PDB file of C-alpha atoms in Angstrom:
ATOM      1  CA  MET A   1     -29.870 -12.244  -5.569  1.00 91.00           C
ATOM      2  CA  LEU A   2     -27.391 -10.518  -3.408  1.00 96.00           C
ATOM      3  CA  LYS A   3     -28.593  -8.268  -0.770  1.00 96.00           C
ATOM      4  CA  GLN A   4     -25.575  -6.912   0.828  1.00 96.00           C
ATOM      5  CA  ASP A   5     -22.821  -4.546  -0.091  1.00 97.00           C
ATOM      6  CA  PHE A   6     -19.204  -5.941  -1.068  1.00 96.00           C
ATOM      7  CA  ASN A   7     -15.871  -4.526  -2.027  1.00 96.00           C
ATOM      8  CA  ILE A   8     -14.019  -4.720  -5.154  1.00 96.00           C
ATOM      9  CA  GLY A   9     -10.679  -3.147  -4.232  1.00 96.00           C
ATOM     10  CA  PRO A  10     -11.477   0.282  -2.962  1.00 97.00           C
ATOM     11  CA  PHE A  11     -14.831   0.307  -4.713  1.00 97.00           C
ATOM     12  CA  THR A  12     -18.148  -0.515  -2.634  1.00 97.00           C
ATOM     13  CA  VAL A  13     -20.819  -2.366  -4.798  1.00 98.00           C
ATOM     14  CA  SER A  14     -24.498  -2.098  -3.699  1.00 98.00           C
ATOM     15  CA  PRO A  15     -27.606  -3.993  -4.708  1.00 98.00           C
ATOM     16  CA  VAL A  16     -30.437  -1.114  -5.165  1.00 97.00           C
ATOM     17  CA  GLY A  17     -33.037  -2.743  -7.033  1.00 96.00           C
ATOM     18  CA  GLN A  18     -34.609  -5.174  -9.894  1.00 96.00           C
ATOM     19  CA  ILE A  19     -35.564  -4.660 -13.459  1.00 96.00           C
ATOM     20  CA  THR A  20     -36.858  -6.905 -16.107  1.00 95.00           C
ATOM     21  CA  LEU A  21     -34.964  -6.182 -19.512  1.00 92.00           C
ATOM     22  CA  ASN A  22     -36.297  -8.215 -22.857  1.00 90.00           C
ATOM     23  CA  GLY A  23     -37.954 -10.669 -20.823  1.00 93.00           C
ATOM     24  CA  LEU A  24     -34.778 -11.460 -18.254  1.00 95.00           C
ATOM     25  CA  GLN A  25     -34.761 -10.535 -15.017  1.00 96.00           C
ATOM     26  CA  LYS A  26     -31.617  -8.307 -14.145  1.00 97.00           C
ATOM     27  CA  GLN A  27     -30.395  -7.238 -10.447  1.00 97.00           C
ATOM     28  CA  LEU A  28     -29.079  -3.188 -10.302  1.00 98.00           C
ATOM     29  CA  PHE A  29     -25.994  -2.054  -8.724  1.00 98.00           C
ATOM     30  CA  ASP A  30     -24.436   1.136  -7.761  1.00 98.00           C
ATOM     31  CA  ILE A  31     -20.867   1.370  -7.459  1.00 98.00           C
ATOM     32  CA  GLU A  32     -19.311   3.791  -4.719  1.00 98.00           C
ATOM     33  CA  TYR A  33     -15.563   5.108  -4.563  1.00 97.00           C
ATOM     34  CA  GLY A  34     -15.222   6.697  -1.019  1.00 92.00           C
ATOM     35  CA  HIS A  35     -18.704   8.148  -0.248  1.00 90.00           C
ATOM     36  CA  GLU A  36     -19.428   9.158  -3.905  1.00 95.00           C
ATOM     37  CA  THR A  37     -21.520   7.177  -6.399  1.00 96.00           C
ATOM     38  CA  MET A  38     -19.571   6.739  -9.570  1.00 96.00           C
ATOM     39  CA  ARG A  39     -21.990   4.695 -11.545  1.00 96.00           C
ATOM     40  CA  ASP A  40     -25.713   3.642 -10.607  1.00 96.00           C
ATOM     41  CA  ARG A  41     -28.000   1.225 -11.645  1.00 96.00           C
ATOM     42  CA  ILE A  42     -26.227  -1.048 -13.474  1.00 97.00           C
ATOM     43  CA  PRO A  43     -27.885  -3.963 -14.828  1.00 97.00           C
ATOM     44  CA  VAL A  44     -26.344  -7.385 -14.497  1.00 97.00           C
ATOM     45  CA  THR A  45     -27.462 -11.165 -14.615  1.00 97.00           C
ATOM     46  CA  PRO A  46     -28.230 -12.502 -10.943  1.00 97.00           C
ATOM     47  CA  GLY A  47     -25.366 -14.543  -9.444  1.00 97.00           C
ATOM     48  CA  THR A  48     -22.679 -14.840  -6.877  1.00 97.00           C
ATOM     49  CA  GLN A  49     -20.282 -12.023  -5.618  1.00 97.00           C
ATOM     50  CA  SER A  50     -17.780 -13.080  -8.009  1.00 96.00           C
ATOM     51  CA  GLN A  51     -20.111 -13.539 -11.088  1.00 97.00           C
ATOM     52  CA  VAL A  52     -21.301 -10.086 -10.440  1.00 97.00           C
ATOM     53  CA  ALA A  53     -17.897  -8.549 -10.194  1.00 97.00           C
ATOM     54  CA  SER A  54     -16.887 -10.114 -13.209  1.00 96.00           C
ATOM     55  CA  GLN A  55     -19.957  -8.349 -15.060  1.00 97.00           C
ATOM     56  CA  LEU A  56     -19.072  -5.003 -13.468  1.00 97.00           C
ATOM     57  CA  GLU A  57     -15.416  -5.249 -14.865  1.00 96.00           C
ATOM     58  CA  ASP A  58     -15.845  -2.761 -17.633  1.00 95.00           C
ATOM     59  CA  ALA A  59     -17.672  -0.223 -15.336  1.00 96.00           C
ATOM     60  CA  ILE A  60     -15.013  -0.427 -12.845  1.00 96.00           C
ATOM     61  CA  ALA A  61     -12.316   0.031 -15.503  1.00 94.00           C
ATOM     62  CA  SER A  62     -13.944   3.227 -16.873  1.00 94.00           C
ATOM     63  CA  ILE A  63     -14.099   4.573 -13.240  1.00 95.00           C
ATOM     64  CA  VAL A  64     -10.327   3.943 -12.989  1.00 94.00           C
ATOM     65  CA  SER A  65      -9.909   5.603 -16.040  1.00 92.00           C
ATOM     66  CA  ASP A  66     -11.566   8.739 -14.732  1.00 91.00           C
ATOM     67  CA  LEU A  67      -9.605   8.599 -11.492  1.00 91.00           C
ATOM     68  CA  LYS A  68      -6.238   8.490 -13.536  1.00 89.00           C
ATOM     69  CA  GLY A  69      -7.333  11.871 -15.272  1.00 77.00           C
ATOM     70  CA  SER A  70      -5.064  14.145 -12.643  1.00 52.00           C
ATOM     71  CA  GLU A  71      -1.543  14.182 -12.899  1.00 49.00           C
ATOM     72  CA  PRO A  72       0.657  12.222 -10.271  1.00 48.00           C
ATOM     73  CA  LYS A  73       2.004  14.389  -7.497  1.00 48.00           C
ATOM     74  CA  PRO A  74       5.358  15.517  -8.215  1.00 48.00           C
ATOM     75  CA  GLN A  75       8.284  12.853  -6.842  1.00 47.00           C
ATOM     76  CA  GLU A  76      11.685  13.603  -6.559  1.00 46.00           C
ATOM     77  CA  VAL A  77      14.132  11.797  -8.657  1.00 41.00           C
ATOM     78  CA  PRO A  78      15.614   8.961  -6.274  1.00 46.00           C
ATOM     79  CA  PHE A  79      19.090   9.509  -4.911  1.00 46.00           C
ATOM     80  CA  ASP A  80      21.164   6.267  -4.903  1.00 51.00           C
ATOM     81  CA  ILE A  81      19.023   4.662  -2.202  1.00 59.00           C
ATOM     82  CA  ARG A  82      19.166   1.027  -0.480  1.00 68.00           C
ATOM     83  CA  TRP A  83      17.001  -0.358   1.805  1.00 77.00           C
ATOM     84  CA  ILE A  84      18.147  -1.565   5.266  1.00 80.00           C
ATOM     85  CA  GLU A  85      16.307  -3.727   7.252  1.00 83.00           C
ATOM     86  CA  LEU A  86      16.070  -4.555  10.981  1.00 84.00           C
ATOM     87  CA  ILE A  87      15.951  -8.338  11.104  1.00 86.00           C
ATOM     88  CA  ASP A  88      14.684 -10.673  14.076  1.00 86.00           C
ATOM     89  CA  GLN A  89      17.670 -13.195  14.417  1.00 82.00           C
ATOM     90  CA  LYS A  90      14.993 -16.054  16.036  1.00 84.00           C
ATOM     91  CA  THR A  91      12.169 -15.655  13.286  1.00 85.00           C
ATOM     92  CA  GLY A  92      14.069 -14.179  10.158  1.00 80.00           C
ATOM     93  CA  ASN A  93      11.263 -11.557  10.256  1.00 84.00           C
ATOM     94  CA  VAL A  94      11.588  -7.919   8.905  1.00 84.00           C
ATOM     95  CA  ILE A  95      10.784  -5.937  11.987  1.00 86.00           C
ATOM     96  CA  ASP A  96      11.356  -2.389  10.471  1.00 85.00           C
ATOM     97  CA  SER A  97      13.154  -0.950   7.376  1.00 82.00           C
ATOM     98  CA  MET A  98      14.098   2.408   5.675  1.00 79.00           C
ATOM     99  CA  PRO A  99      15.966   3.956   2.872  1.00 77.00           C
ATOM    100  CA  TRP A 100      19.717   4.788   3.201  1.00 73.00           C
ATOM    101  CA  GLU A 101      21.942   6.446   0.936  1.00 66.00           C
ATOM    102  CA  ALA A 102      25.430   6.729   2.900  1.00 65.00           C
ATOM    103  CA  GLU A 103      27.894   4.187   3.735  1.00 68.00           C
ATOM    104  CA  ILE A 104      27.294   2.471   6.875  1.00 72.00           C
ATOM    105  CA  PRO A 105      30.580   1.483   9.017  1.00 72.00           C
ATOM    106  CA  GLY A 106      30.418  -1.813  10.735  1.00 75.00           C
ATOM    107  CA  LEU A 107      29.022  -3.914   8.231  1.00 78.00           C
ATOM    108  CA  SER A 108      30.521  -7.329   7.470  1.00 81.00           C
ATOM    109  CA  ALA A 109      29.655 -10.305   5.155  1.00 78.00           C
ATOM    110  CA  GLY A 110      27.873 -13.064   6.333  1.00 70.00           C
ATOM    111  CA  LEU A 111      24.646 -14.645   7.849  1.00 74.00           C
ATOM    112  CA  ILE A 112      23.285 -13.457  10.895  1.00 80.00           C
ATOM    113  CA  ASP A 113      23.620 -15.572  14.154  1.00 80.00           C
ATOM    114  CA  ASP A 114      22.205 -15.838  17.601  1.00 83.00           C
ATOM    115  CA  ARG A 115      24.964 -13.963  19.110  1.00 85.00           C
ATOM    116  CA  PHE A 116      22.346 -10.742  19.224  1.00 86.00           C
ATOM    117  CA  GLU A 117      18.740 -10.751  19.043  1.00 88.00           C
ATOM    118  CA  THR A 118      18.331  -8.254  16.149  1.00 90.00           C
ATOM    119  CA  TRP A 119      20.468  -7.278  12.922  1.00 87.00           C
ATOM    120  CA  LEU A 120      20.781  -4.494  10.733  1.00 83.00           C
ATOM    121  CA  VAL A 121      21.002  -5.916   6.934  1.00 85.00           C
ATOM    122  CA  VAL A 122      21.689  -4.166   3.728  1.00 80.00           C
ATOM    123  CA  ASP A 123      23.208  -5.468   0.515  1.00 76.00           C
ATOM    124  CA  GLY A 124      24.003  -8.972   2.117  1.00 75.00           C
ATOM    125  CA  ARG A 125      26.007  -7.418   4.871  1.00 82.00           C
ATOM    126  CA  SER A 126      24.967  -7.045   8.393  1.00 86.00           C
ATOM    127  CA  MET A 127      25.827  -5.959  11.795  1.00 87.00           C
ATOM    128  CA  PRO A 128      24.114  -6.230  15.423  1.00 89.00           C
ATOM    129  CA  ILE A 129      21.917  -3.168  16.385  1.00 88.00           C
ATOM    130  CA  GLU A 130      19.301  -2.805  19.077  1.00 89.00           C
ATOM    131  CA  ILE A 131      15.789  -1.541  18.093  1.00 89.00           C
ATOM    132  CA  GLU A 132      16.021   1.517  19.938  1.00 88.00           C
ATOM    133  CA  GLU A 133      19.161   2.498  18.336  1.00 86.00           C
ATOM    134  CA  PHE A 134      17.504   1.635  14.856  1.00 86.00           C
ATOM    135  CA  GLU A 135      14.594   3.927  15.828  1.00 86.00           C
ATOM    136  CA  ARG A 136      16.889   6.710  16.634  1.00 82.00           C
ATOM    137  CA  LEU A 137      18.819   6.124  13.236  1.00 80.00           C
ATOM    138  CA  LYS A 138      15.470   5.970  11.461  1.00 81.00           C
ATOM    139  CA  LYS A 139      14.324   9.438  12.796  1.00 80.00           C
ATOM    140  CA  ALA A 140      17.435  10.946  12.299  1.00 76.00           C
ATOM    141  CA  HIS A 141      17.570   9.719   8.537  1.00 74.00           C
ATOM    142  CA  TYR A 142      14.261  11.058   7.733  1.00 75.00           C
ATOM    143  CA  ALA A 143      14.645  14.416   9.454  1.00 74.00           C
ATOM    144  CA  ALA A 144      17.785  14.909   7.112  1.00 70.00           C
ATOM    145  CA  LEU A 145      16.009  13.573   4.040  1.00 67.00           C
ATOM    146  CA  ASN A 146      13.118  15.899   4.476  1.00 68.00           C
ATOM    147  CA  ALA A 147      15.477  19.064   5.101  1.00 68.00           C
ATOM    148  CA  ARG A 148      17.529  18.349   2.316  1.00 64.00           C
ATOM    149  CA  ALA A 149      14.512  17.821  -0.104  1.00 60.00           C
ATOM    150  CA  VAL A 150      13.238  21.107   0.673  1.00 56.00           C
ATOM    151  CA  ALA A 151      16.609  22.812   0.634  1.00 61.00           C
ATOM    152  CA  GLU A 152      18.398  21.400  -2.208  1.00 56.00           C
ATOM    153  CA  LYS A 153      16.393  19.420  -4.634  1.00 49.00           C
ATOM    154  CA  PRO A 154      14.412  21.316  -7.337  1.00 50.00           C
ATOM    155  CA  PRO A 155      11.122  20.256  -8.411  1.00 49.00           C
ATOM    156  CA  SER A 156      11.440  17.007 -10.647  1.00 50.00           C
ATOM    157  CA  THR A 157       9.322  15.714 -13.395  1.00 52.00           C
ATOM    158  CA  PHE A 158      10.039  12.139 -12.488  1.00 58.00           C
ATOM    159  CA  LYS A 159       6.591  10.161 -12.196  1.00 74.00           C
ATOM    160  CA  PRO A 160       6.448   6.569 -10.751  1.00 87.00           C
ATOM    161  CA  LYS A 161       4.319   4.172 -12.742  1.00 89.00           C
ATOM    162  CA  TYR A 162       1.401   4.398 -10.394  1.00 93.00           C
ATOM    163  CA  GLY A 163       2.080   7.707  -9.019  1.00 92.00           C
ATOM    164  CA  TRP A 164      -1.530   8.620 -10.149  1.00 94.00           C
ATOM    165  CA  ILE A 165      -2.863   6.433  -7.070  1.00 96.00           C
ATOM    166  CA  ALA A 166      -0.777   8.966  -4.823  1.00 94.00           C
ATOM    167  CA  ASN A 167      -3.124  11.502  -5.784  1.00 92.00           C
ATOM    168  CA  LEU A 168      -6.150   9.452  -4.432  1.00 95.00           C
ATOM    169  CA  LEU A 169      -4.691   9.052  -1.014  1.00 96.00           C
ATOM    170  CA  PRO A 170      -4.638  11.698   1.846  1.00 95.00           C
ATOM    171  CA  ASP A 171      -1.532  13.612   2.322  1.00 94.00           C
ATOM    172  CA  ASN A 172      -1.135  12.539   5.884  1.00 95.00           C
ATOM    173  CA  VAL A 173      -1.131   9.016   4.644  1.00 97.00           C
ATOM    174  CA  MET A 174       1.500   9.722   2.141  1.00 94.00           C
ATOM    175  CA  THR A 175       3.719  12.042   3.946  1.00 93.00           C
ATOM    176  CA  ILE A 176       7.545  10.872   4.691  1.00 89.00           C
ATOM    177  CA  ASP A 177       7.364  12.797   7.935  1.00 89.00           C
ATOM    178  CA  PRO A 178       6.964  10.322  10.714  1.00 89.00           C
ATOM    179  CA  GLU A 179       5.476  13.033  12.916  1.00 90.00           C
ATOM    180  CA  GLU A 180       2.685  14.187  10.621  1.00 93.00           C
ATOM    181  CA  TRP A 181       2.040  10.493   9.294  1.00 95.00           C
ATOM    182  CA  ARG A 182      -1.039   8.366  10.017  1.00 96.00           C
ATOM    183  CA  ALA A 183      -1.663   4.713   9.422  1.00 96.00           C
ATOM    184  CA  PRO A 184      -3.424   4.083   6.244  1.00 97.00           C
ATOM    185  CA  SER A 185      -7.239   2.570   6.671  1.00 96.00           C
ATOM    186  CA  SER A 186      -8.149  -0.854   5.225  1.00 95.00           C
ATOM    187  CA  TRP A 187      -9.850   1.311   2.464  1.00 96.00           C
ATOM    188  CA  GLU A 188      -6.747   3.053   1.636  1.00 97.00           C
ATOM    189  CA  ILE A 189      -4.587  -0.168   1.600  1.00 97.00           C
ATOM    190  CA  ARG A 190      -7.409  -1.813  -0.834  1.00 96.00           C
ATOM    191  CA  HIS A 191      -5.994   0.927  -3.461  1.00 97.00           C
ATOM    192  CA  VAL A 192      -2.731  -0.788  -3.772  1.00 97.00           C
ATOM    193  CA  VAL A 193      -3.113  -4.437  -2.421  1.00 97.00           C
ATOM    194  CA  GLY A 194      -6.049  -7.281  -3.127  1.00 93.00           C
ATOM    195  CA  GLU A 195      -8.327  -8.440  -5.678  1.00 90.00           C
ATOM    196  CA  GLY A 196      -9.901  -5.516  -7.300  1.00 92.00           C
ATOM    197  CA  SER A 197      -7.084  -3.240  -6.190  1.00 96.00           C
ATOM    198  CA  LEU A 198      -5.824  -0.309  -8.616  1.00 96.00           C
ATOM    199  CA  ILE A 199      -2.713  -2.385  -9.134  1.00 95.00           C
ATOM    200  CA  GLY A 200      -3.946  -5.816  -8.747  1.00 93.00           C
ATOM    201  CA  ILE A 201      -1.283  -7.307  -6.569  1.00 94.00           C
ATOM    202  CA  SER A 202      -2.441 -10.087  -4.163  1.00 95.00           C
ATOM    203  CA  GLY A 203      -2.013  -9.804  -0.557  1.00 94.00           C
ATOM    204  CA  SER A 204       0.434 -12.524  -0.528  1.00 95.00           C
ATOM    205  CA  LYS A 205       2.649 -10.868  -2.778  1.00 95.00           C
ATOM    206  CA  ALA A 206       2.517  -7.715  -1.239  1.00 95.00           C
ATOM    207  CA  ALA A 207       3.493  -9.420   1.970  1.00 94.00           C
ATOM    208  CA  ALA A 208       6.557 -11.016   0.134  1.00 93.00           C
ATOM    209  CA  LEU A 209       7.534  -7.309  -0.731  1.00 92.00           C
ATOM    210  CA  VAL A 210       7.922  -6.078   2.689  1.00 91.00           C
ATOM    211  CA  GLY A 211       9.147  -9.382   4.175  1.00 89.00           C
ATOM    212  CA  VAL A 212       6.059 -10.723   6.300  1.00 90.00           C
ATOM    213  CA  ASN A 213       4.081 -13.975   5.723  1.00 92.00           C
ATOM    214  CA  PRO A 214       0.662 -13.642   4.408  1.00 92.00           C
ATOM    215  CA  SER A 215      -1.257 -14.559   7.680  1.00 92.00           C
ATOM    216  CA  SER A 216       0.416 -11.736   9.265  1.00 91.00           C
ATOM    217  CA  PHE A 217      -0.225  -9.119   6.222  1.00 94.00           C
ATOM    218  CA  ARG A 218      -3.921 -10.132   6.570  1.00 93.00           C
ATOM    219  CA  LYS A 219      -4.161  -8.171   9.862  1.00 94.00           C
ATOM    220  CA  TYR A 220      -3.643  -5.027   8.089  1.00 94.00           C
ATOM    221  CA  THR A 221      -6.112  -5.584   5.315  1.00 91.00           C
ATOM    222  CA  ALA A 222      -9.019  -6.818   7.791  1.00 91.00           C
ATOM    223  CA  GLN A 223     -11.722  -4.303   7.781  1.00 88.00           C
ATOM    224  CA  ASP A 224     -11.412  -1.399  10.100  1.00 89.00           C
ATOM    225  CA  GLY A 225     -12.926  -2.167  13.575  1.00 88.00           C
ATOM    226  CA  ALA A 226     -12.259  -5.927  13.278  1.00 90.00           C
ATOM    227  CA  LYS A 227     -10.787  -7.563  16.072  1.00 91.00           C
ATOM    228  CA  SER A 228      -7.799  -8.672  14.137  1.00 91.00           C
ATOM    229  CA  ARG A 229      -7.111  -5.571  12.327  1.00 94.00           C
ATOM    230  CA  GLN A 230      -3.627  -4.180  13.341  1.00 94.00           C
ATOM    231  CA  ASN A 231      -2.249  -0.926  11.841  1.00 95.00           C
ATOM    232  CA  MET A 232       0.585  -0.906   9.385  1.00 94.00           C
ATOM    233  CA  SER A 233       3.799   0.647  10.567  1.00 93.00           C
ATOM    234  CA  PHE A 234       5.442   3.667   8.718  1.00 93.00           C
ATOM    235  CA  ALA A 235       8.189   2.042   7.505  1.00 91.00           C
ATOM    236  CA  MET A 236       6.491  -0.973   5.863  1.00 93.00           C
ATOM    237  CA  TRP A 237       3.774   1.219   4.319  1.00 96.00           C
ATOM    238  CA  HIS A 238       6.335   3.188   2.477  1.00 94.00           C
ATOM    239  CA  LEU A 239       8.374   0.110   1.689  1.00 92.00           C
ATOM    240  CA  LEU A 240       5.231  -1.017  -0.069  1.00 95.00           C
ATOM    241  CA  LEU A 241       4.375   2.281  -1.800  1.00 95.00           C
ATOM    242  CA  HIS A 242       7.924   2.267  -2.936  1.00 93.00           C
ATOM    243  CA  ARG A 243       8.013  -1.473  -4.071  1.00 93.00           C
ATOM    244  CA  LEU A 244       4.943  -0.935  -5.928  1.00 95.00           C
ATOM    245  CA  GLU A 245       5.970   2.158  -7.699  1.00 93.00           C
ATOM    246  CA  VAL A 246       3.454   4.348  -6.114  1.00 95.00           C
ATOM    247  CA  GLN A 247       5.998   6.627  -4.337  1.00 91.00           C
ATOM    248  CA  VAL A 248       9.829   6.847  -4.670  1.00 84.00           C
ATOM    249  CA  LEU A 249      11.696   7.499  -1.635  1.00 74.00           C
TER     250      LEU A 249
END
């Protein structure tokens, strides 16, 4: 029988005892979300973690249904936004990214090359840019985007497919203001990525969505406090939420 807690997405499954039902021995489990017990003393046939998880699928599905009960946070109808990416020429990895609306002067068709270390890439066109300049560009863009959202855009009824998940996460994790934002914890990331997550996308597929390799992405989903754990960047987190249809930028 299992003796330790384990995670299924954002849920913690805890063994809490044993019982005999109809002459058969069963192990009892509680399911917690955050620090709240959502279902308690569920009897299952003893087995491995995966076998127990399989038997708890219906209980977890009912919890997810409960969590969906609240309406998603209002999202603005997206502008004609494209994503621009800062690319490391040597590795081809995405260093940073952000949404962009306006035309960008200086872009040219063709592949990036070794004349410069970092390149800005959008819609198959590129231009050389230094990391510091990209950071200034990003900060100015988000300031303008926030100002316009407050001053010009009326509330919208647009709802992303998984917008209800945004209701479950703290405002300082969901904000698009870099000054107020904090990096998501591994528990918060497990809402959207990994086996048992509320979306069900694997870590490798999520890594592909944000342009990093799976081994690098595992550093973000490692348990909080683990030596390998790294915080996800502001740009990567919001790009992931955008592409998973949790939040629209």
